[in-house]
PDB file of C-alpha atoms in Angstrom:
ATOM      1  CA  ASP A   1       7.130  11.574   5.844  1.00  0.00           C
ATOM      2  CA  ALA A   2      10.397  11.742   4.955  1.00  0.00           C
ATOM      3  CA  LYS A   3      11.851  10.703   1.523  1.00  0.00           C
ATOM      4  CA  THR A   4      12.934   8.161   0.510  1.00  0.00           C
ATOM      5  CA  THR A   5      16.107   6.541  -2.483  1.00  0.00           C
ATOM      6  CA  GLN A   6      15.548   3.204  -3.389  1.00  0.00           C
ATOM      7  CA  PRO A   7      17.939   1.445  -6.432  1.00  0.00           C
ATOM      8  CA  PRO A   8      15.118   0.536  -9.397  1.00  0.00           C
ATOM      9  CA  SER A   9      16.106  -3.116  -9.570  1.00  0.00           C
ATOM     10  CA  MET A  10      18.279  -5.922  -7.995  1.00  0.00           C
ATOM     11  CA  ASP A  11      18.627  -9.347  -9.230  1.00  0.00           C
ATOM     12  CA  CYS A  12      19.516 -12.753  -6.957  1.00  0.00           C
ATOM     13  CA  ALA A  13      20.148 -15.870  -7.067  1.00  0.00           C
ATOM     14  CA  GLU A  14      17.963 -18.198  -5.791  1.00  0.00           C
ATOM     15  CA  GLY A  15      18.551 -19.227  -2.275  1.00  0.00           C
ATOM     16  CA  ARG A  16      20.703 -16.424  -1.646  1.00  0.00           C
ATOM     17  CA  ALA A  17      20.482 -13.677   0.503  1.00  0.00           C
ATOM     18  CA  ALA A  18      18.883 -10.719  -0.895  1.00  0.00           C
ATOM     19  CA  ASN A  19      19.575  -7.458   0.729  1.00  0.00           C
ATOM     20  CA  LEU A  20      17.466  -4.963  -0.003  1.00  0.00           C
ATOM     21  CA  PRO A  21      18.977  -1.023   0.684  1.00  0.00           C
ATOM     22  CA  CYS A  22      17.179   1.939   1.216  1.00  0.00           C
ATOM     23  CA  ASN A  23      18.302   5.501   2.620  1.00  0.00           C
ATOM     24  CA  HIS A  24      15.885   8.090   4.607  1.00  0.00           C
ATOM     25  CA  SER A  25      18.291  10.389   5.461  1.00  0.00           C
ATOM     26  CA  THR A  26      16.383  13.223   6.673  1.00  0.00           C
ATOM     27  CA  ILE A  27      14.238  10.919   8.908  1.00  0.00           C
ATOM     28  CA  SER A  28      12.759  12.339  11.940  1.00  0.00           C
ATOM     29  CA  GLY A  29      13.741  11.090  15.533  1.00  0.00           C
ATOM     30  CA  ASN A  30       9.375   9.897  15.825  1.00  0.00           C
ATOM     31  CA  GLU A  31       9.531   8.220  12.901  1.00  0.00           C
ATOM     32  CA  TYR A  32       9.572   4.614  11.879  1.00  0.00           C
ATOM     33  CA  VAL A  33      10.489   2.795   8.751  1.00  0.00           C
ATOM     34  CA  TYR A  34       8.303   0.463   6.810  1.00  0.00           C
ATOM     35  CA  TRP A  35       8.708  -2.470   4.190  1.00  0.00           C
ATOM     36  CA  TYR A  36       5.900  -3.649   2.147  1.00  0.00           C
ATOM     37  CA  ARG A  37       5.756  -5.827  -1.290  1.00  0.00           C
ATOM     38  CA  GLN A  38       3.660  -5.734  -4.030  1.00  0.00           C
ATOM     39  CA  ILE A  39       3.856  -8.908  -6.525  1.00  0.00           C
ATOM     40  CA  HIS A  40       3.007  -8.092 -10.035  1.00  0.00           C
ATOM     41  CA  SER A  41      -1.147  -8.407  -9.852  1.00  0.00           C
ATOM     42  CA  GLN A  42      -1.475  -8.091  -5.754  1.00  0.00           C
ATOM     43  CA  GLY A  43      -1.846  -5.863  -3.688  1.00  0.00           C
ATOM     44  CA  PRO A  44       0.759  -4.230  -1.077  1.00  0.00           C
ATOM     45  CA  GLN A  45       1.441  -7.129   1.122  1.00  0.00           C
ATOM     46  CA  TYR A  46       3.689  -5.652   4.843  1.00  0.00           C
ATOM     47  CA  ILE A  47       6.777  -6.839   5.559  1.00  0.00           C
ATOM     48  CA  ILE A  48       8.385  -5.561   9.040  1.00  0.00           C
ATOM     49  CA  HIS A  49       9.250  -2.532   9.761  1.00  0.00           C
ATOM     50  CA  GLY A  50      11.186  -1.432  12.721  1.00  0.00           C
ATOM     51  CA  LEU A  51      12.312   3.113  15.074  1.00  0.00           C
ATOM     52  CA  LYS A  52      16.356   2.188  15.505  1.00  0.00           C
ATOM     53  CA  ASN A  53      16.751  -1.838  16.463  1.00  0.00           C
ATOM     54  CA  ASN A  54      17.208  -3.955  14.446  1.00  0.00           C
ATOM     55  CA  GLU A  55      14.324  -6.656  13.894  1.00  0.00           C
ATOM     56  CA  THR A  56      13.985  -9.969  12.391  1.00  0.00           C
ATOM     57  CA  ASN A  57      10.377 -11.930  11.624  1.00  0.00           C
ATOM     58  CA  GLU A  58       8.987 -14.719   9.445  1.00  0.00           C
ATOM     59  CA  MET A  59       9.928 -13.034   6.633  1.00  0.00           C
ATOM     60  CA  ALA A  60      12.512 -10.444   6.517  1.00  0.00           C
ATOM     61  CA  SER A  61      14.999  -8.925   8.931  1.00  0.00           C
ATOM     62  CA  LEU A  62      15.691  -5.060   8.625  1.00  0.00           C
ATOM     63  CA  ILE A  63      18.747  -3.862   9.039  1.00  0.00           C
ATOM     64  CA  ILE A  64      18.619   0.120  10.594  1.00  0.00           C
ATOM     65  CA  THR A  65      22.089   2.457  10.522  1.00  0.00           C
ATOM     66  CA  GLU A  66      22.686   3.682  14.536  1.00  0.00           C
ATOM     67  CA  ASP A  67      22.220   7.657  12.529  1.00  0.00           C
ATOM     68  CA  ARG A  68      19.044   6.574  11.190  1.00  0.00           C
ATOM     69  CA  LYS A  69      19.425   7.675   8.297  1.00  0.00           C
ATOM     70  CA  SER A  70      19.303   3.744   5.592  1.00  0.00           C
ATOM     71  CA  SER A  71      18.395   0.804   6.547  1.00  0.00           C
ATOM     72  CA  THR A  72      18.482  -2.683   4.360  1.00  0.00           C
ATOM     73  CA  LEU A  73      15.850  -5.197   4.379  1.00  0.00           C
ATOM     74  CA  ILE A  74      16.930  -8.657   4.251  1.00  0.00           C
ATOM     75  CA  LEU A  75      15.330 -11.838   2.821  1.00  0.00           C
ATOM     76  CA  PRO A  76      17.962 -14.504   4.432  1.00  0.00           C
ATOM     77  CA  HIS A  77      17.158 -17.631   1.771  1.00  0.00           C
ATOM     78  CA  ALA A  78      15.722 -15.563  -2.113  1.00  0.00           C
ATOM     79  CA  THR A  79      12.257 -17.856  -3.470  1.00  0.00           C
ATOM     80  CA  LEU A  80      11.158 -16.834  -7.276  1.00  0.00           C
ATOM     81  CA  ARG A  81       8.138 -15.791  -5.076  1.00  0.00           C
ATOM     82  CA  ASP A  82       9.707 -12.955  -3.086  1.00  0.00           C
ATOM     83  CA  THR A  83       9.902 -11.769  -6.920  1.00  0.00           C
ATOM     84  CA  ALA A  84       8.653  -8.290  -6.916  1.00  0.00           C
ATOM     85  CA  VAL A  85       8.731  -4.712  -6.296  1.00  0.00           C
ATOM     86  CA  TYR A  86       9.507  -3.841  -2.583  1.00  0.00           C
ATOM     87  CA  TYR A  87       9.090  -0.535  -0.929  1.00  0.00           C
ATOM     88  CA  CYS A  88      10.605   1.474   1.214  1.00  0.00           C
ATOM     89  CA  ILE A  89       8.344   3.844   3.700  1.00  0.00           C
ATOM     90  CA  VAL A  90       9.159   6.134   6.430  1.00  0.00           C
ATOM     91  CA  ARG A  91       6.343   6.729   7.977  1.00  0.00           C
ATOM     92  CA  VAL A  92       5.349  10.223  10.862  1.00  0.00           C
ATOM     93  CA  GLY A  93       4.710   8.414  14.092  1.00  0.00           C
ATOM     94  CA  SER A  94       1.668  11.575  15.565  1.00  0.00           C
ATOM     95  CA  GLY A  95       0.114  14.165  14.727  1.00  0.00           C
ATOM     96  CA  GLY A  96      -2.687  13.845  11.997  1.00  0.00           C
ATOM     97  CA  SER A  97      -1.570  12.060   9.238  1.00  0.00           C
ATOM     98  CA  ASN A  98      -0.436   9.090  11.665  1.00  0.00           C
ATOM     99  CA  TYR A  99      -2.694   6.692   8.733  1.00  0.00           C
ATOM    100  CA  LYS A 100      -0.490   7.783   5.235  1.00  0.00           C
ATOM    101  CA  LEU A 101       2.149   5.287   3.694  1.00  0.00           C
ATOM    102  CA  THR A 102       3.494   6.669   1.237  1.00  0.00           C
ATOM    103  CA  PHE A 103       3.865   4.528  -1.407  1.00  0.00           C
ATOM    104  CA  GLY A 104       7.738   5.600  -4.010  1.00  0.00           C
ATOM    105  CA  LYS A 105       8.752   3.736  -6.766  1.00  0.00           C
ATOM    106  CA  GLY A 106       9.767   0.864  -4.688  1.00  0.00           C
ATOM    107  CA  THR A 107      12.915  -1.568  -5.598  1.00  0.00           C
ATOM    108  CA  LEU A 108      12.359  -4.885  -8.491  1.00  0.00           C
ATOM    109  CA  LEU A 109      13.461  -7.579  -6.713  1.00  0.00           C
ATOM    110  CA  THR A 110      13.850 -10.001  -9.382  1.00  0.00           C
ATOM    111  CA  VAL A 111      15.545 -13.661  -7.752  1.00  0.00           C
ATOM    112  CA  ASN A 112      16.884 -16.207 -10.836  1.00  0.00           C
ATOM    113  CA  PRO A 113      16.876 -19.911 -10.443  1.00  0.00           C
TER     114      PRO A 113
ATOM    115  CA  ASP B   1      -9.031 -15.838   8.125  1.00  0.00           C
ATOM    116  CA  ALA B   2     -10.453 -14.133   5.007  1.00  0.00           C
ATOM    117  CA  GLY B   3      -8.447 -10.354   4.227  1.00  0.00           C
ATOM    118  CA  VAL B   4     -10.009  -7.775   2.066  1.00  0.00           C
ATOM    119  CA  ILE B   5     -12.073  -9.188  -0.441  1.00  0.00           C
ATOM    120  CA  GLN B   6     -12.508  -6.689  -3.464  1.00  0.00           C
ATOM    121  CA  SER B   7     -15.606  -7.247  -6.298  1.00  0.00           C
ATOM    122  CA  PRO B   8     -16.031  -7.736  -8.780  1.00  0.00           C
ATOM    123  CA  ARG B   9     -11.868  -7.804  -9.718  1.00  0.00           C
ATOM    124  CA  HIS B  10     -11.934  -6.928 -12.839  1.00  0.00           C
ATOM    125  CA  GLU B  11     -14.291  -3.756 -14.745  1.00  0.00           C
ATOM    126  CA  VAL B  12     -14.364  -2.890 -18.402  1.00  0.00           C
ATOM    127  CA  THR B  13     -16.917  -0.144 -18.670  1.00  0.00           C
ATOM    128  CA  GLU B  14     -17.313   2.921 -21.601  1.00  0.00           C
ATOM    129  CA  MET B  15     -16.864   5.965 -20.960  1.00  0.00           C
ATOM    130  CA  GLY B  16     -20.177   8.280 -19.292  1.00  0.00           C
ATOM    131  CA  GLN B  17     -21.108   5.175 -16.934  1.00  0.00           C
ATOM    132  CA  GLU B  18     -20.971   4.824 -13.945  1.00  0.00           C
ATOM    133  CA  VAL B  19     -18.596   2.112 -12.301  1.00  0.00           C
ATOM    134  CA  THR B  20     -19.194   0.900  -8.478  1.00  0.00           C
ATOM    135  CA  LEU B  21     -16.574  -0.938  -6.729  1.00  0.00           C
ATOM    136  CA  ARG B  22     -16.983  -2.989  -3.283  1.00  0.00           C
ATOM    137  CA  CYS B  23     -14.895  -3.602  -0.501  1.00  0.00           C
ATOM    138  CA  LYS B  24     -15.122  -5.985   1.934  1.00  0.00           C
ATOM    139  CA  PRO B  25     -12.305  -4.800   4.542  1.00  0.00           C
ATOM    140  CA  ILE B  26     -11.084  -8.024   7.498  1.00  0.00           C
ATOM    141  CA  SER B  27     -13.271  -8.133  10.704  1.00  0.00           C
ATOM    142  CA  GLY B  28     -12.863  -6.371  13.580  1.00  0.00           C
ATOM    143  CA  HIS B  29     -11.292  -3.524  11.143  1.00  0.00           C
ATOM    144  CA  ASN B  30     -12.219  -0.391  12.323  1.00  0.00           C
ATOM    145  CA  SER B  31      -9.684   1.916   9.028  1.00  0.00           C
ATOM    146  CA  LEU B  32     -10.476   1.168   5.848  1.00  0.00           C
ATOM    147  CA  PHE B  33      -8.540   2.612   2.811  1.00  0.00           C
ATOM    148  CA  TRP B  34      -9.136   3.170  -0.800  1.00  0.00           C
ATOM    149  CA  TYR B  35      -5.482   3.754  -3.185  1.00  0.00           C
ATOM    150  CA  ARG B  36      -5.846   3.945  -7.344  1.00  0.00           C
ATOM    151  CA  GLN B  37      -2.438   3.054  -8.929  1.00  0.00           C
ATOM    152  CA  THR B  38      -1.230   3.162 -11.914  1.00  0.00           C
ATOM    153  CA  MET B  39       2.256   3.187 -13.960  1.00  0.00           C
ATOM    154  CA  MET B  40       2.343   6.850 -13.537  1.00  0.00           C
ATOM    155  CA  ARG B  41       1.588   8.144 -10.366  1.00  0.00           C
ATOM    156  CA  GLY B  42       1.616   4.786  -8.851  1.00  0.00           C
ATOM    157  CA  LEU B  43       0.005   4.131  -5.643  1.00  0.00           C
ATOM    158  CA  GLU B  44      -2.256   6.650  -4.478  1.00  0.00           C
ATOM    159  CA  LEU B  45      -4.187   7.092  -1.282  1.00  0.00           C
ATOM    160  CA  LEU B  46      -7.753   8.354  -1.906  1.00  0.00           C
ATOM    161  CA  ILE B  47     -10.172   8.200   0.956  1.00  0.00           C
ATOM    162  CA  TYR B  48      -9.983   7.081   4.470  1.00  0.00           C
ATOM    163  CA  PHE B  49     -12.371   6.042   6.974  1.00  0.00           C
ATOM    164  CA  ASN B  50     -11.416   5.788  10.051  1.00  0.00           C
ATOM    165  CA  ASN B  51     -15.058   4.127  12.290  1.00  0.00           C
ATOM    166  CA  ASN B  52     -17.254   4.324   9.033  1.00  0.00           C
ATOM    167  CA  VAL B  53     -16.279   8.026   9.024  1.00  0.00           C
ATOM    168  CA  PRO B  54     -14.615   9.941   6.315  1.00  0.00           C
ATOM    169  CA  ILE B  55     -11.613  11.111   7.327  1.00  0.00           C
ATOM    170  CA  ASP B  56      -9.189  12.288   4.902  1.00  0.00           C
ATOM    171  CA  ASP B  57     -10.316  12.197   1.278  1.00  0.00           C
ATOM    172  CA  SER B  58      -7.659  14.798   0.422  1.00  0.00           C
ATOM    173  CA  GLY B  59      -6.401  12.656  -2.883  1.00  0.00           C
ATOM    174  CA  MET B  60     -10.046  11.661  -3.705  1.00  0.00           C
ATOM    175  CA  PRO B  61      -8.890  13.260  -7.791  1.00  0.00           C
ATOM    176  CA  GLU B  62     -12.673  14.896  -8.495  1.00  0.00           C
ATOM    177  CA  ASP B  63     -16.280  14.945  -7.687  1.00  0.00           C
ATOM    178  CA  ARG B  64     -16.795  11.722 -10.252  1.00  0.00           C
ATOM    179  CA  PHE B  65     -15.611   9.912  -6.816  1.00  0.00           C
ATOM    180  CA  SER B  66     -17.704   9.488  -3.992  1.00  0.00           C
ATOM    181  CA  ALA B  67     -16.673   7.201  -0.982  1.00  0.00           C
ATOM    182  CA  LYS B  68     -19.658   5.244   0.632  1.00  0.00           C
ATOM    183  CA  MET B  69     -19.327   4.187   4.745  1.00  0.00           C
ATOM    184  CA  PRO B  70     -22.495   2.416   5.042  1.00  0.00           C
ATOM    185  CA  ASN B  71     -21.226  -0.275   8.238  1.00  0.00           C
ATOM    186  CA  ALA B  72     -18.276  -1.584   9.373  1.00  0.00           C
ATOM    187  CA  SER B  73     -18.274  -4.329   7.043  1.00  0.00           C
ATOM    188  CA  PHE B  74     -18.995  -2.530   4.081  1.00  0.00           C
ATOM    189  CA  SER B  75     -16.996   0.278   1.495  1.00  0.00           C
ATOM    190  CA  THR B  76     -18.419   2.219  -2.203  1.00  0.00           C
ATOM    191  CA  LEU B  77     -15.630   3.012  -4.132  1.00  0.00           C
ATOM    192  CA  LYS B  78     -18.025   5.154  -7.497  1.00  0.00           C
ATOM    193  CA  ILE B  79     -17.050   6.773 -10.281  1.00  0.00           C
ATOM    194  CA  GLN B  80     -19.896   8.825 -11.745  1.00  0.00           C
ATOM    195  CA  PRO B  81     -19.463   8.995 -15.113  1.00  0.00           C
ATOM    196  CA  SER B  82     -15.680   7.643 -15.342  1.00  0.00           C
ATOM    197  CA  GLU B  83     -13.792   9.001 -18.494  1.00  0.00           C
ATOM    198  CA  PRO B  84     -10.902   6.668 -20.123  1.00  0.00           C
ATOM    199  CA  ARG B  85      -8.346   8.224 -17.750  1.00  0.00           C
ATOM    200  CA  ASP B  86      -9.548   7.053 -14.233  1.00  0.00           C
ATOM    201  CA  SER B  87      -8.717   3.353 -15.663  1.00  0.00           C
ATOM    202  CA  ALA B  88      -5.888   2.000 -13.294  1.00  0.00           C
ATOM    203  CA  VAL B  89      -5.399  -0.572  -9.827  1.00  0.00           C
ATOM    204  CA  TYR B  90      -7.963   0.165  -7.701  1.00  0.00           C
ATOM    205  CA  PHE B  91      -6.849  -1.024  -3.731  1.00  0.00           C
ATOM    206  CA  CYS B  92      -8.719  -1.257  -0.484  1.00  0.00           C
ATOM    207  CA  ALA B  93      -6.761  -1.585   1.933  1.00  0.00           C
ATOM    208  CA  SER B  94      -7.862  -2.416   6.297  1.00  0.00           C
ATOM    209  CA  THR B  95      -6.945  -1.925  10.057  1.00  0.00           C
ATOM    210  CA  PHE B  96      -7.608  -1.509  12.929  1.00  0.00           C
ATOM    211  CA  GLY B  97      -7.147   1.440  14.805  1.00  0.00           C
ATOM    212  CA  ARG B  98      -4.988   4.819  14.375  1.00  0.00           C
ATOM    213  CA  GLY B  99      -2.000   4.629  15.520  1.00  0.00           C
ATOM    214  CA  PHE B 100       0.951   5.413  13.500  1.00  0.00           C
ATOM    215  CA  THR B 101       2.727   1.424  13.944  1.00  0.00           C
ATOM    216  CA  ASP B 102      -0.169   0.183  12.430  1.00  0.00           C
ATOM    217  CA  THR B 103       0.197  -2.177   9.475  1.00  0.00           C
ATOM    218  CA  GLN B 104      -2.313  -1.963   6.193  1.00  0.00           C
ATOM    219  CA  TYR B 105      -3.869  -5.246   5.185  1.00  0.00           C
ATOM    220  CA  PHE B 106      -4.293  -4.653   0.940  1.00  0.00           C
ATOM    221  CA  GLY B 107      -7.161  -6.589  -0.873  1.00  0.00           C
ATOM    222  CA  PRO B 108      -7.013  -8.067  -4.710  1.00  0.00           C
ATOM    223  CA  GLY B 109      -7.285  -5.054  -6.040  1.00  0.00           C
ATOM    224  CA  THR B 110     -10.146  -4.053  -8.879  1.00  0.00           C
ATOM    225  CA  ARG B 111      -8.270  -3.009 -12.199  1.00  0.00           C
ATOM    226  CA  LEU B 112     -10.927  -0.982 -14.277  1.00  0.00           C
ATOM    227  CA  THR B 113     -10.547  -0.390 -17.936  1.00  0.00           C
ATOM    228  CA  VAL B 114     -12.216   2.818 -19.407  1.00  0.00           C
ATOM    229  CA  LEU B 115     -12.829   2.080 -22.844  1.00  0.00           C
TER     230      LEU B 115
END
């Protein structure tokens, strides 16, 4: 799986958009970008994933650059409950290990009142 | 709909004792994963089951760890004998299928402390 690089921490004001970057410069053509988050003392939670087109769901938007070497997770109106560690994961699209999620250190997003 | 259920939520035991962690996946899911999370190593995949069959146990630390899935609704992770370095949060996750776009649904975890 391609390695990802995320800032260790970020702050965001409540009600503002939170933009979490992720670099994955060695991503392959069939690898997807996944985002999970982990709120303190809870299990990881799936947020969104994409291949090359921008994606949006009820939780967030995912913007992937045209060269696919980086992406940004956007929480449009951050709340205090969005304070969590956010993991960017690149996952192979085929082969025997396609079930694996390799979690890095992620970004600790702190939403401030 | 109930999510992944794990029990116990907290376990404190003494070194050398047997520990059994339990997991009930989401109904209808046919893939189950056990993860371990520590400050030093982060989240690590221990073992993966598909249709109740262990597919990949390469993450199991050593022979003291064993996992079973006797049916689609239940899995156990056993540590015998336990050691202080096994202290961690253990997560169970489940999903349907084995395609690369499958998302995994995690349980609340079991916090294990071995004294």
